[in-house]
């Protein structure tokens, strides 16, 4: 069954699964290219056959020119604010959060390790992967039988009782939104007919049966969003073998939520659709985005090695030695918020100093120039970094947080899976979208006048990316979400006639260039010898009300701080 028609304002043009044309020079690929044309909603895979169909996956993996780095967006959860004798200061609970007399990050309650590190003698089960003869032109087939687990060596010491009995940590609080996202179907469950109603929006359909993944393509995704999303799902299956239940889902690779709650007075009738973000007026189910496994078109490495690189680069320039301004670099064209933000530049505001240093990114030129000067890990030389959405949701927020500089986040309605765990006044400073320039100026002035507190906020943001958003927790979020979703299905998933099987070999072996490099860099080498984190309980109604109130309190008090400063000029 087909869903409602999609306007050009809500996603890319539909197209058959073919090798993509050169990408558009948009920052995040949200807008359709003029050379894109509507195509068949479904691909005639029967005529193509599995071999030719499989080849179409790797034709998308050749690096392309002119691309976009997404710069921005995400959502807020909360925080308390208060006053001190010296003026307004953001507080957490009854004590000041940004303490003025301590080093950055001192006293933070760090999240415990996800799991005990394996000892040198502990047996680890290797994930089987073999591309075969590198000189062969034959397309690799998925192995029909999983490789047997290696037998323990007589000299190998078994895991210690301490390692075996180490309890799993509780998942970060943002995992609780898994329950919220699935709540429309909690009582009635999900039927096959409900899943198929989402086909009109979906980029692909994913079916997992007996631990094996199958995909049916409906339309072309922008660049390699679908490819690296599916690659991430294969890593989950490899990391937690036998743990992902049979399931059947539709996935949309766009930037703007499409399942609107107002269209479904009875929300249990809404079609379940997975995508990268949602908002308060939407019912889309949020899933980690493709960039956690790499974005080859704009030279962004997989998340785990990126975190290591950005930590090294951040240490090169201590916070006090960084430029005392707010930094943003990206494509200013997608969306009115970015165009309006450029007015805050000193060169674009008739000489008015708004404490912002804004730079336009030409991704076509960056591609031709080998991406020199566009490495996100090396953009940690300013004390503050601005987050602003594009036309819709953007992947940039996690990269901005990782620098250790306070994130000045311009208000946005879009939320991805982890941003709902960010707390205003602790992980970022909220910026009023209606008065960006004066709000940015005030935030920078305040931070420069309270350097220890501002530095602490920057460290809280970067610690969140390292501790709460490590790949361990990304995979655990995927596992818990898919497990909870599968438990709502009221039918037994079966492989669609036009679906093809995906496996590590069929995706990585024929891939070329940087796509192959990023796949190898992000591939899980061992099956997990530990349990995932423990999924916390759903939010209560009172907790939701408190979160909303805390967020509103922070914003109101920041606004009062700005108004007070303006009156005293």
Coordinates of C-alpha atoms in Angstrom, one line a residue:
X1 CA 0.0 0.0 0.0
X2 CA 1.1 3.5 -0.7
X3 CA 1.2 6.3 1.9
X4 CA 0.4 10.0 1.4
X5 CA 2.3 11.8 -1.4
X6 CA 5.4 13.7 -0.3
X7 CA 6.0 17.3 -1.2
X8 CA 9.3 18.6 -2.4
X9 CA 9.6 20.5 0.9
X10 CA 9.6 17.3 2.9
X11 CA 12.2 15.1 1.2
X12 CA 14.3 14.3 -1.8
X13 CA 12.9 13.3 -5.1
X14 CA 12.0 9.6 -5.5
X15 CA 14.1 7.6 -7.9
X16 CA 15.0 4.0 -8.8
X17 CA 18.1 2.5 -7.2
X18 CA 20.8 3.4 -9.7
X19 CA 24.2 5.0 -9.5
X20 CA 23.6 8.6 -8.3
X21 CA 24.5 11.7 -10.3
X22 CA 27.1 14.1 -8.9
X23 CA 25.8 15.4 -5.6
X24 CA 24.2 18.8 -5.1
X25 CA 26.3 21.5 -3.4
X26 CA 24.0 21.6 -0.4
X27 CA 25.2 21.5 3.1
X28 CA 23.3 18.5 4.2
X29 CA 21.7 17.2 1.0
X30 CA 18.2 18.2 2.2
X31 CA 17.2 19.9 -1.0
X32 CA 16.5 18.1 -4.3
X33 CA 19.0 18.6 -7.1
X34 CA 17.7 20.0 -10.4
X35 CA 18.9 16.9 -12.2
X36 CA 16.9 14.6 -9.9
X37 CA 13.7 13.3 -11.3
X38 CA 10.9 11.3 -9.9
X39 CA 11.1 7.6 -10.6
X40 CA 9.4 4.3 -9.7
X41 CA 8.6 3.9 -6.1
X42 CA 9.7 0.3 -6.3
X43 CA 12.7 -1.2 -8.0
X44 CA 12.1 -4.1 -10.4
X45 CA 14.5 -6.4 -8.7
X46 CA 13.1 -9.4 -10.3
X47 CA 14.5 -8.3 -13.7
X48 CA 17.8 -7.1 -12.3
X49 CA 18.6 -10.2 -10.3
X50 CA 20.5 -10.3 -7.1
X51 CA 23.9 -9.9 -8.6
X52 CA 23.1 -6.7 -10.6
X53 CA 21.1 -5.4 -7.6
X54 CA 24.0 -5.9 -5.3
X55 CA 26.3 -4.0 -7.7
X56 CA 24.0 -1.0 -7.4
X57 CA 24.9 -0.8 -3.8
X58 CA 28.6 -0.4 -4.4
X59 CA 28.2 2.0 -7.3
X60 CA 27.0 4.5 -4.7
X61 CA 30.2 4.1 -2.7
X62 CA 32.5 5.9 -5.1
X63 CA 33.5 9.3 -3.6
X64 CA 31.6 12.1 -5.4
X65 CA 32.2 15.8 -5.8
X66 CA 30.5 18.8 -4.2
X67 CA 28.7 17.7 -1.1
X68 CA 27.5 19.0 2.1
X69 CA 28.4 18.9 5.7
X70 CA 25.4 19.4 7.9
X71 CA 25.6 22.1 10.4
X72 CA 23.2 21.8 13.0
X73 CA 20.3 21.0 15.1
X74 CA 18.8 19.4 18.0
X75 CA 16.7 19.5 21.0
X76 CA 16.6 20.3 24.7
X77 CA 15.6 18.6 27.7
X78 CA 16.0 20.7 30.7
X79 CA 17.6 22.4 33.6
X80 CA 17.1 24.5 36.6
X81 CA 18.4 28.0 36.9
X82 CA 18.9 30.5 39.7
X83 CA 20.7 33.6 40.9
X84 CA 23.8 34.4 43.0
X85 CA 24.8 37.5 44.8
X86 CA 26.9 38.5 41.8
X87 CA 24.1 38.1 39.3
X88 CA 22.4 35.4 37.3
X89 CA 24.1 32.0 36.9
X90 CA 22.7 28.7 35.7
X91 CA 22.2 26.2 38.4
X92 CA 21.7 22.4 38.6
X93 CA 19.5 21.5 41.6
X94 CA 20.3 23.7 44.6
X95 CA 23.9 24.2 43.9
X96 CA 25.5 26.3 41.1
X97 CA 26.3 24.2 38.1
X98 CA 28.9 26.3 36.5
X99 CA 31.2 26.7 39.5
X100 CA 33.6 29.6 39.3
X101 CA 36.3 28.3 41.5
X102 CA 37.2 24.9 40.0
X103 CA 38.9 23.5 37.0
X104 CA 36.7 22.5 34.0
X105 CA 35.0 19.2 34.5
X106 CA 36.0 18.9 38.2
X107 CA 33.5 17.0 40.3
X108 CA 31.5 15.7 37.3
X109 CA 29.7 12.4 38.0
X110 CA 31.3 10.4 35.2
X111 CA 29.4 7.5 33.7
X112 CA 30.9 4.1 34.6
X113 CA 32.6 2.1 31.8
X114 CA 30.1 0.3 29.6
X115 CA 31.8 -3.0 30.2
X116 CA 34.9 -4.5 31.8
X117 CA 37.9 -4.4 29.5
X118 CA 38.9 -7.9 28.3
X119 CA 42.0 -9.3 29.8
X120 CA 44.9 -10.6 27.7
X121 CA 43.8 -14.2 28.2
X122 CA 40.1 -13.8 27.6
X123 CA 38.7 -15.6 24.6
X124 CA 37.1 -13.3 22.1
X125 CA 34.9 -14.5 19.2
X126 CA 36.0 -12.9 16.0
X127 CA 33.4 -11.7 13.5
X128 CA 34.0 -13.7 10.3
X129 CA 34.8 -11.6 7.2
X130 CA 36.4 -12.7 4.0
X131 CA 36.4 -11.0 0.6
X132 CA 38.0 -14.0 -1.0
X133 CA 40.4 -13.7 -4.0
X134 CA 41.0 -10.0 -4.4
X135 CA 41.7 -10.5 -8.2
X136 CA 38.4 -12.1 -8.8
X137 CA 35.6 -10.1 -10.5
X138 CA 32.9 -12.2 -9.0
X139 CA 30.6 -10.4 -6.6
X140 CA 30.9 -11.9 -3.1
X141 CA 28.0 -14.0 -1.9
X142 CA 26.8 -13.9 1.7
X143 CA 28.0 -17.0 3.6
X144 CA 25.2 -19.5 4.1
X145 CA 26.5 -20.8 7.4
X146 CA 28.0 -18.7 10.1
X147 CA 31.6 -19.5 10.9
X148 CA 31.9 -21.6 14.0
X149 CA 33.2 -20.0 17.2
X150 CA 36.9 -20.6 17.8
X151 CA 37.7 -23.3 20.3
X152 CA 39.5 -22.1 23.5
X153 CA 43.2 -22.7 23.5
X154 CA 44.4 -25.0 26.3
X155 CA 46.7 -22.2 27.4
X156 CA 44.0 -19.6 27.3
X157 CA 42.8 -18.5 30.7
X158 CA 39.0 -18.3 31.1
X159 CA 37.4 -15.0 32.0
X160 CA 37.7 -14.2 35.7
X161 CA 34.7 -14.5 37.9
X162 CA 34.8 -10.7 38.4
X163 CA 34.5 -10.2 34.7
X164 CA 31.7 -12.7 34.3
X165 CA 29.8 -11.1 37.2
X166 CA 30.3 -7.5 36.3
X167 CA 26.8 -6.0 36.2
X168 CA 25.8 -4.0 33.2
X169 CA 25.4 -0.2 33.7
X170 CA 22.0 1.4 33.4
X171 CA 21.6 3.1 30.0
X172 CA 21.8 6.9 29.7
X173 CA 18.5 8.7 30.4
X174 CA 17.9 9.4 26.7
X175 CA 17.2 5.7 26.2
X176 CA 13.9 6.3 28.0
X177 CA 12.6 8.0 24.9
X178 CA 12.5 4.5 23.3
X179 CA 9.3 3.9 25.3
X180 CA 8.0 7.3 24.3
X181 CA 8.6 6.8 20.5
X182 CA 6.9 3.4 20.5
X183 CA 4.0 4.4 22.8
X184 CA 1.4 5.0 20.0
X185 CA 1.5 1.2 19.3
X186 CA 2.0 0.0 22.8
X187 CA -1.5 -1.3 23.4
X188 CA -2.8 -2.2 19.9
X189 CA 0.5 -3.5 18.5
X190 CA 1.7 -3.3 14.9
X191 CA 0.2 -5.2 12.0
X192 CA 1.8 -5.9 8.6
X193 CA -0.8 -3.6 7.0
X194 CA 0.3 -0.8 9.3
X195 CA 3.9 -1.3 8.4
X196 CA 3.1 -1.3 4.6
X197 CA 1.2 2.0 5.0
X198 CA 4.6 3.7 5.5
X199 CA 5.9 2.5 2.1
X200 CA 5.0 5.8 0.4
X201 CA 7.6 7.6 2.6
X202 CA 10.2 4.8 3.0
X203 CA 13.6 4.7 1.4
X204 CA 13.9 1.0 2.1
X205 CA 12.3 -1.9 4.0
X206 CA 14.5 -3.9 6.3
X207 CA 13.6 -7.4 7.4
X208 CA 15.7 -9.5 9.9
X209 CA 14.9 -13.2 10.0
X210 CA 17.1 -15.6 12.0
X211 CA 19.8 -13.0 12.4
X212 CA 20.2 -12.3 8.7
X213 CA 19.3 -9.0 7.1
X214 CA 17.3 -8.4 3.9
X215 CA 16.5 -5.1 2.2
X216 CA 14.0 -4.0 -0.4
X217 CA 14.7 -0.6 -1.9
X218 CA 11.9 1.9 -2.8
X219 CA 13.8 5.0 -3.7
X220 CA 17.2 6.5 -3.9
X221 CA 18.7 8.1 -0.8
X222 CA 20.8 11.2 -1.0
X223 CA 24.5 10.2 -1.3
X224 CA 25.2 7.0 0.8
X225 CA 22.8 7.6 3.7
X226 CA 21.0 4.4 3.2
X227 CA 24.2 2.4 2.5
X228 CA 25.9 3.4 5.8
X229 CA 22.7 3.1 7.8
X230 CA 22.4 -0.5 6.6
X231 CA 26.1 -1.0 7.3
X232 CA 25.5 0.1 10.9
X233 CA 22.7 -2.4 11.2
X234 CA 25.0 -5.2 10.0
X235 CA 27.5 -4.2 12.7
X236 CA 24.8 -4.5 15.3
X237 CA 24.0 -8.0 14.1
X238 CA 27.7 -8.9 14.2
X239 CA 28.3 -7.4 17.7
X240 CA 25.3 -9.0 19.3
X241 CA 24.8 -12.3 17.3
X242 CA 21.5 -13.9 18.0
X243 CA 20.2 -11.0 20.0
X244 CA 18.4 -9.0 17.3
X245 CA 14.9 -10.5 17.0
X246 CA 13.0 -11.1 13.8
X247 CA 11.6 -7.8 12.6
X248 CA 10.1 -5.9 9.7
X249 CA 10.4 -2.1 9.4
X250 CA 10.2 0.9 7.0
X251 CA 13.1 3.5 7.0
X252 CA 13.1 7.0 5.6
X253 CA 16.5 8.7 5.0
X254 CA 15.3 12.3 5.0
X255 CA 15.8 15.3 7.2
X256 CA 12.3 16.4 8.1
X257 CA 9.7 14.2 10.0
X258 CA 6.8 13.2 7.8
X259 CA 4.3 11.2 10.1
X260 CA 2.3 14.1 11.5
X261 CA 0.4 13.4 14.7
X262 CA -2.5 15.7 13.7
X263 CA -3.2 13.3 10.8
X264 CA -3.9 10.5 13.3
X265 CA -6.4 11.4 16.1
X266 CA -6.0 7.7 17.0
X267 CA -2.2 7.5 17.1
X268 CA -2.3 3.7 17.1
X269 CA -3.4 3.9 13.5
X270 CA -0.2 5.8 12.5
X271 CA 2.2 3.9 10.2
X272 CA 5.5 3.2 12.1
X273 CA 8.3 4.8 10.2
X274 CA 12.0 4.9 11.3
X275 CA 14.2 7.9 10.5
X276 CA 16.9 10.1 11.9
X277 CA 14.9 12.7 13.8
X278 CA 11.5 13.7 15.1
X279 CA 9.7 16.7 16.7
X280 CA 6.9 17.3 19.1
X281 CA 4.2 17.3 16.4
X282 CA 5.5 14.1 14.7
X283 CA 5.4 10.3 15.4
X284 CA 8.5 9.2 13.5
X285 CA 10.6 6.6 15.3
X286 CA 14.2 8.0 15.9
X287 CA 17.2 5.9 14.9
X288 CA 20.9 6.7 14.9
X289 CA 22.0 8.4 11.7
X290 CA 24.5 7.1 9.1
X291 CA 27.4 9.3 10.0
X292 CA 28.3 7.2 13.1
X293 CA 29.8 4.8 10.5
X294 CA 31.3 7.6 8.3
X295 CA 30.3 10.1 5.6
X296 CA 32.7 9.6 2.8
X297 CA 31.3 12.3 0.5
X298 CA 32.5 15.0 3.0
X299 CA 35.4 13.2 4.5
X300 CA 33.9 12.7 8.0
X301 CA 35.4 9.7 9.7
X302 CA 33.3 7.1 11.7
X303 CA 32.4 8.4 15.1
X304 CA 34.8 6.2 17.2
X305 CA 38.0 7.3 15.5
X306 CA 36.7 10.9 15.2
X307 CA 36.3 11.1 19.0
X308 CA 39.9 10.0 19.4
X309 CA 41.1 12.6 16.9
X310 CA 39.0 15.5 18.2
X311 CA 40.3 14.7 21.8
X312 CA 43.9 15.1 20.6
X313 CA 43.1 18.2 18.6
X314 CA 41.2 19.8 21.6
X315 CA 44.2 19.3 23.8
X316 CA 46.5 21.2 21.4
X317 CA 44.7 24.5 22.1
X318 CA 43.6 24.8 25.8
X319 CA 40.2 26.6 26.2
X320 CA 41.7 29.8 27.6
X321 CA 44.0 30.0 24.6
X322 CA 41.2 29.8 22.1
X323 CA 39.8 32.7 20.1
X324 CA 37.2 34.4 22.5
X325 CA 34.4 34.4 19.9
X326 CA 31.6 32.1 18.7
X327 CA 32.5 30.0 15.6
X328 CA 30.3 28.5 12.9
X329 CA 31.4 27.2 9.5
X330 CA 29.0 25.6 7.0
X331 CA 26.8 26.1 4.0
X332 CA 24.6 29.2 4.7
X333 CA 22.1 28.5 1.9
X334 CA 19.9 25.7 3.3
X335 CA 17.2 27.3 5.4
X336 CA 16.4 30.8 6.5
X337 CA 17.9 30.4 9.9
X338 CA 21.4 30.1 8.5
X339 CA 21.0 33.0 6.1
X340 CA 19.8 35.1 9.0
X341 CA 22.7 34.0 11.2
X342 CA 25.2 35.4 8.7
X343 CA 24.0 38.9 9.7
X344 CA 25.8 38.4 13.0
X345 CA 29.2 38.4 11.3
X346 CA 31.2 41.6 12.0
X347 CA 31.7 42.0 8.3
X348 CA 28.0 41.6 7.5
X349 CA 26.4 43.9 10.2
X350 CA 27.8 47.3 9.3
X351 CA 30.7 46.9 11.7
X352 CA 28.5 45.9 14.7
X353 CA 30.4 43.4 16.9
X354 CA 28.3 40.4 17.8
X355 CA 31.2 38.3 19.0
X356 CA 30.6 35.8 16.1
X357 CA 33.0 34.6 13.5
X358 CA 31.0 32.9 10.7
X359 CA 32.5 31.2 7.7
X360 CA 30.8 30.0 4.5
X361 CA 31.9 26.5 3.4
X362 CA 32.1 25.7 -0.3
X363 CA 32.0 21.9 -0.3
X364 CA 32.6 21.7 -4.0
X365 CA 35.9 23.6 -3.6
X366 CA 36.7 21.6 -0.5
X367 CA 36.3 18.3 -2.4
X368 CA 38.5 19.5 -5.2
X369 CA 41.1 20.7 -2.7
X370 CA 41.3 17.5 -0.8
X371 CA 39.2 18.8 2.1
X372 CA 42.0 20.9 3.4
X373 CA 40.8 23.2 6.1
X374 CA 37.5 21.3 6.5
X375 CA 38.4 18.7 9.1
X376 CA 35.9 19.0 11.9
X377 CA 38.3 17.7 14.4
X378 CA 40.6 20.7 13.8
X379 CA 37.8 23.3 14.3
X380 CA 38.3 23.5 18.0
X381 CA 40.2 26.8 18.1
X382 CA 37.3 29.0 19.3
X383 CA 35.9 29.2 22.8
X384 CA 32.3 28.9 21.7
X385 CA 30.7 27.0 18.8
X386 CA 27.3 27.8 17.3
X387 CA 24.7 25.1 16.3
X388 CA 22.1 26.1 13.8
X389 CA 19.8 23.9 11.9
X390 CA 19.7 23.8 8.1
X391 CA 16.5 23.3 6.1
X392 CA 15.6 20.6 8.6
X393 CA 17.5 18.3 11.0
X394 CA 21.3 18.2 10.8
X395 CA 24.0 15.8 12.0
X396 CA 26.4 18.5 13.1
X397 CA 25.4 18.8 16.8
X398 CA 27.5 15.9 18.1
X399 CA 30.6 17.2 16.3
X400 CA 30.1 20.7 17.8
X401 CA 29.7 19.2 21.3
X402 CA 32.9 17.1 21.1
X403 CA 35.2 20.1 20.9
X404 CA 35.1 21.1 24.6
X405 CA 33.8 24.6 23.8
X406 CA 30.3 25.6 25.0
X407 CA 27.7 25.0 22.3
X408 CA 25.5 28.0 21.7
X409 CA 22.5 26.2 20.3
X410 CA 20.0 28.2 18.3
X411 CA 16.5 26.9 19.1
X412 CA 15.2 24.1 16.8
X413 CA 12.2 21.8 16.9
X414 CA 14.1 18.8 15.6
X415 CA 15.4 16.1 17.9
X416 CA 17.5 13.1 17.2
X417 CA 17.9 10.1 19.5
X418 CA 20.7 11.4 21.8
X419 CA 19.9 15.2 21.8
X420 CA 16.9 14.5 24.0
X421 CA 19.4 13.8 26.8
X422 CA 21.1 17.2 26.5
X423 CA 20.3 19.7 29.3
X424 CA 20.1 23.4 28.7
X425 CA 22.6 25.3 30.9
X426 CA 24.6 22.2 31.5
X427 CA 25.6 20.8 28.1
X428 CA 24.8 23.9 26.0
X429 CA 23.6 27.5 26.2
X430 CA 20.2 28.2 24.6
X431 CA 20.0 30.9 21.9
X432 CA 16.8 32.6 21.0
X433 CA 16.2 32.1 17.3
X434 CA 14.2 35.4 17.1
X435 CA 17.2 37.5 18.3
X436 CA 20.3 35.5 17.4
X437 CA 22.8 38.2 17.2
X438 CA 22.3 39.9 20.6
X439 CA 21.8 36.5 22.2
X440 CA 25.1 35.2 20.8
X441 CA 26.9 38.4 21.9
X442 CA 25.5 38.1 25.5
X443 CA 26.5 34.4 25.8
X444 CA 30.0 35.1 24.7
X445 CA 30.4 38.2 26.9
X446 CA 29.0 36.2 29.9
X447 CA 31.3 33.2 29.2
X448 CA 34.4 35.4 28.9
X449 CA 33.5 37.1 32.2
X450 CA 33.0 33.7 33.9
X451 CA 35.7 31.6 32.2
X452 CA 35.8 28.7 34.7
X453 CA 32.0 28.3 34.4
X454 CA 32.0 28.5 30.6
X455 CA 34.9 26.1 30.4
X456 CA 33.0 23.7 32.6
X457 CA 30.0 23.8 30.3
X458 CA 32.2 23.0 27.3
X459 CA 33.7 20.0 29.2
X460 CA 30.2 18.8 30.1
X461 CA 29.3 18.7 26.4
X462 CA 32.4 16.9 25.3
X463 CA 32.1 14.4 28.2
X464 CA 28.6 13.6 27.1
X465 CA 29.9 12.7 23.6
X466 CA 32.7 10.5 25.1
X467 CA 30.8 8.8 27.9
X468 CA 27.1 8.8 27.0
X469 CA 27.4 8.7 23.2
X470 CA 30.2 6.2 22.7
X471 CA 29.6 3.6 20.0
X472 CA 28.9 1.1 22.9
X473 CA 25.8 3.1 23.7
X474 CA 24.9 3.8 20.1
X475 CA 24.7 0.0 19.4
X476 CA 22.8 -0.6 22.7
X477 CA 20.3 2.0 21.7
X478 CA 19.8 0.3 18.4
X479 CA 19.4 -3.1 20.1
X480 CA 16.9 -2.0 22.7
X481 CA 14.9 0.0 20.2
X482 CA 14.7 -2.9 17.7
X483 CA 13.9 -5.4 20.4
X484 CA 11.1 -3.3 21.8
X485 CA 9.7 -2.6 18.3
X486 CA 9.8 -6.3 17.4
X487 CA 7.9 -7.1 20.5
X488 CA 5.0 -5.0 19.2
X489 CA 4.7 -6.9 15.9
X490 CA 1.5 -8.9 15.6
X491 CA 2.7 -11.1 12.8
X492 CA 5.8 -13.2 11.9
X493 CA 8.2 -11.3 9.6
X494 CA 9.0 -12.9 6.3
X495 CA 11.4 -12.0 3.6
X496 CA 9.8 -10.0 0.8
X497 CA 10.0 -11.4 -2.7
X498 CA 12.0 -8.5 -4.1
X499 CA 14.4 -8.2 -1.1
X500 CA 18.1 -9.0 -1.3
X501 CA 20.2 -10.3 1.5
X502 CA 22.9 -8.0 2.9
X503 CA 26.0 -9.1 4.7
X504 CA 29.4 -7.6 5.5
X505 CA 31.0 -9.1 2.4
X506 CA 28.3 -8.0 0.0
X507 CA 28.6 -4.4 1.1
X508 CA 32.3 -3.9 2.0
X509 CA 34.2 -6.1 -0.5
X510 CA 33.0 -4.3 -3.7
X511 CA 33.1 -0.8 -2.2
X512 CA 35.9 1.5 -3.3
X513 CA 37.8 4.5 -2.1
X514 CA 37.0 6.2 1.1
X515 CA 33.7 4.3 1.5
X516 CA 35.6 1.0 1.7
X517 CA 38.1 2.6 4.1
X518 CA 35.4 3.9 6.4
X519 CA 33.6 0.5 6.4
X520 CA 36.8 -1.2 7.4
X521 CA 37.4 1.4 10.1
X522 CA 33.9 1.0 11.6
X523 CA 33.6 -2.7 11.2
X524 CA 33.0 -4.7 14.5
X525 CA 35.9 -7.1 14.9
X526 CA 34.6 -9.2 17.8
X527 CA 31.2 -10.3 19.1
X528 CA 30.3 -8.7 22.4
X529 CA 31.3 -10.9 25.4
X530 CA 29.1 -8.8 27.7
X531 CA 25.5 -7.8 28.1
X532 CA 24.1 -4.4 26.8
X533 CA 23.2 -1.7 29.3
X534 CA 20.0 -2.0 31.2
X535 CA 17.1 -0.1 29.6
X536 CA 15.6 2.3 32.2
X537 CA 11.8 2.6 32.8
X538 CA 9.6 5.0 30.8
X539 CA 9.1 8.6 31.9
X540 CA 6.1 9.2 34.1
X541 CA 3.7 12.0 33.3
X542 CA 5.1 14.0 36.2
X543 CA 8.7 13.6 35.0
X544 CA 7.8 14.8 31.5
X545 CA 6.1 17.9 33.0
X546 CA 9.2 18.6 35.2
X547 CA 11.5 18.3 32.2
X548 CA 9.4 20.8 30.2
X549 CA 9.3 23.2 33.2
X550 CA 13.0 23.0 33.9
X551 CA 13.8 23.8 30.2
X552 CA 11.4 26.8 30.3
X553 CA 12.9 28.0 33.5
X554 CA 16.4 28.1 32.0
X555 CA 15.2 29.9 28.9
X556 CA 13.3 32.5 30.9
X557 CA 16.2 33.2 33.2
X558 CA 18.6 33.5 30.2
X559 CA 16.2 36.0 28.7
X560 CA 16.1 38.0 31.9
X561 CA 19.9 38.0 32.0
X562 CA 19.9 39.5 28.5
X563 CA 17.2 42.0 29.3
X564 CA 19.0 43.2 32.4
X565 CA 22.3 43.6 30.5
X566 CA 20.5 45.7 27.8
X567 CA 18.9 48.0 30.4
X568 CA 22.3 48.6 32.1
X569 CA 24.1 49.6 28.9

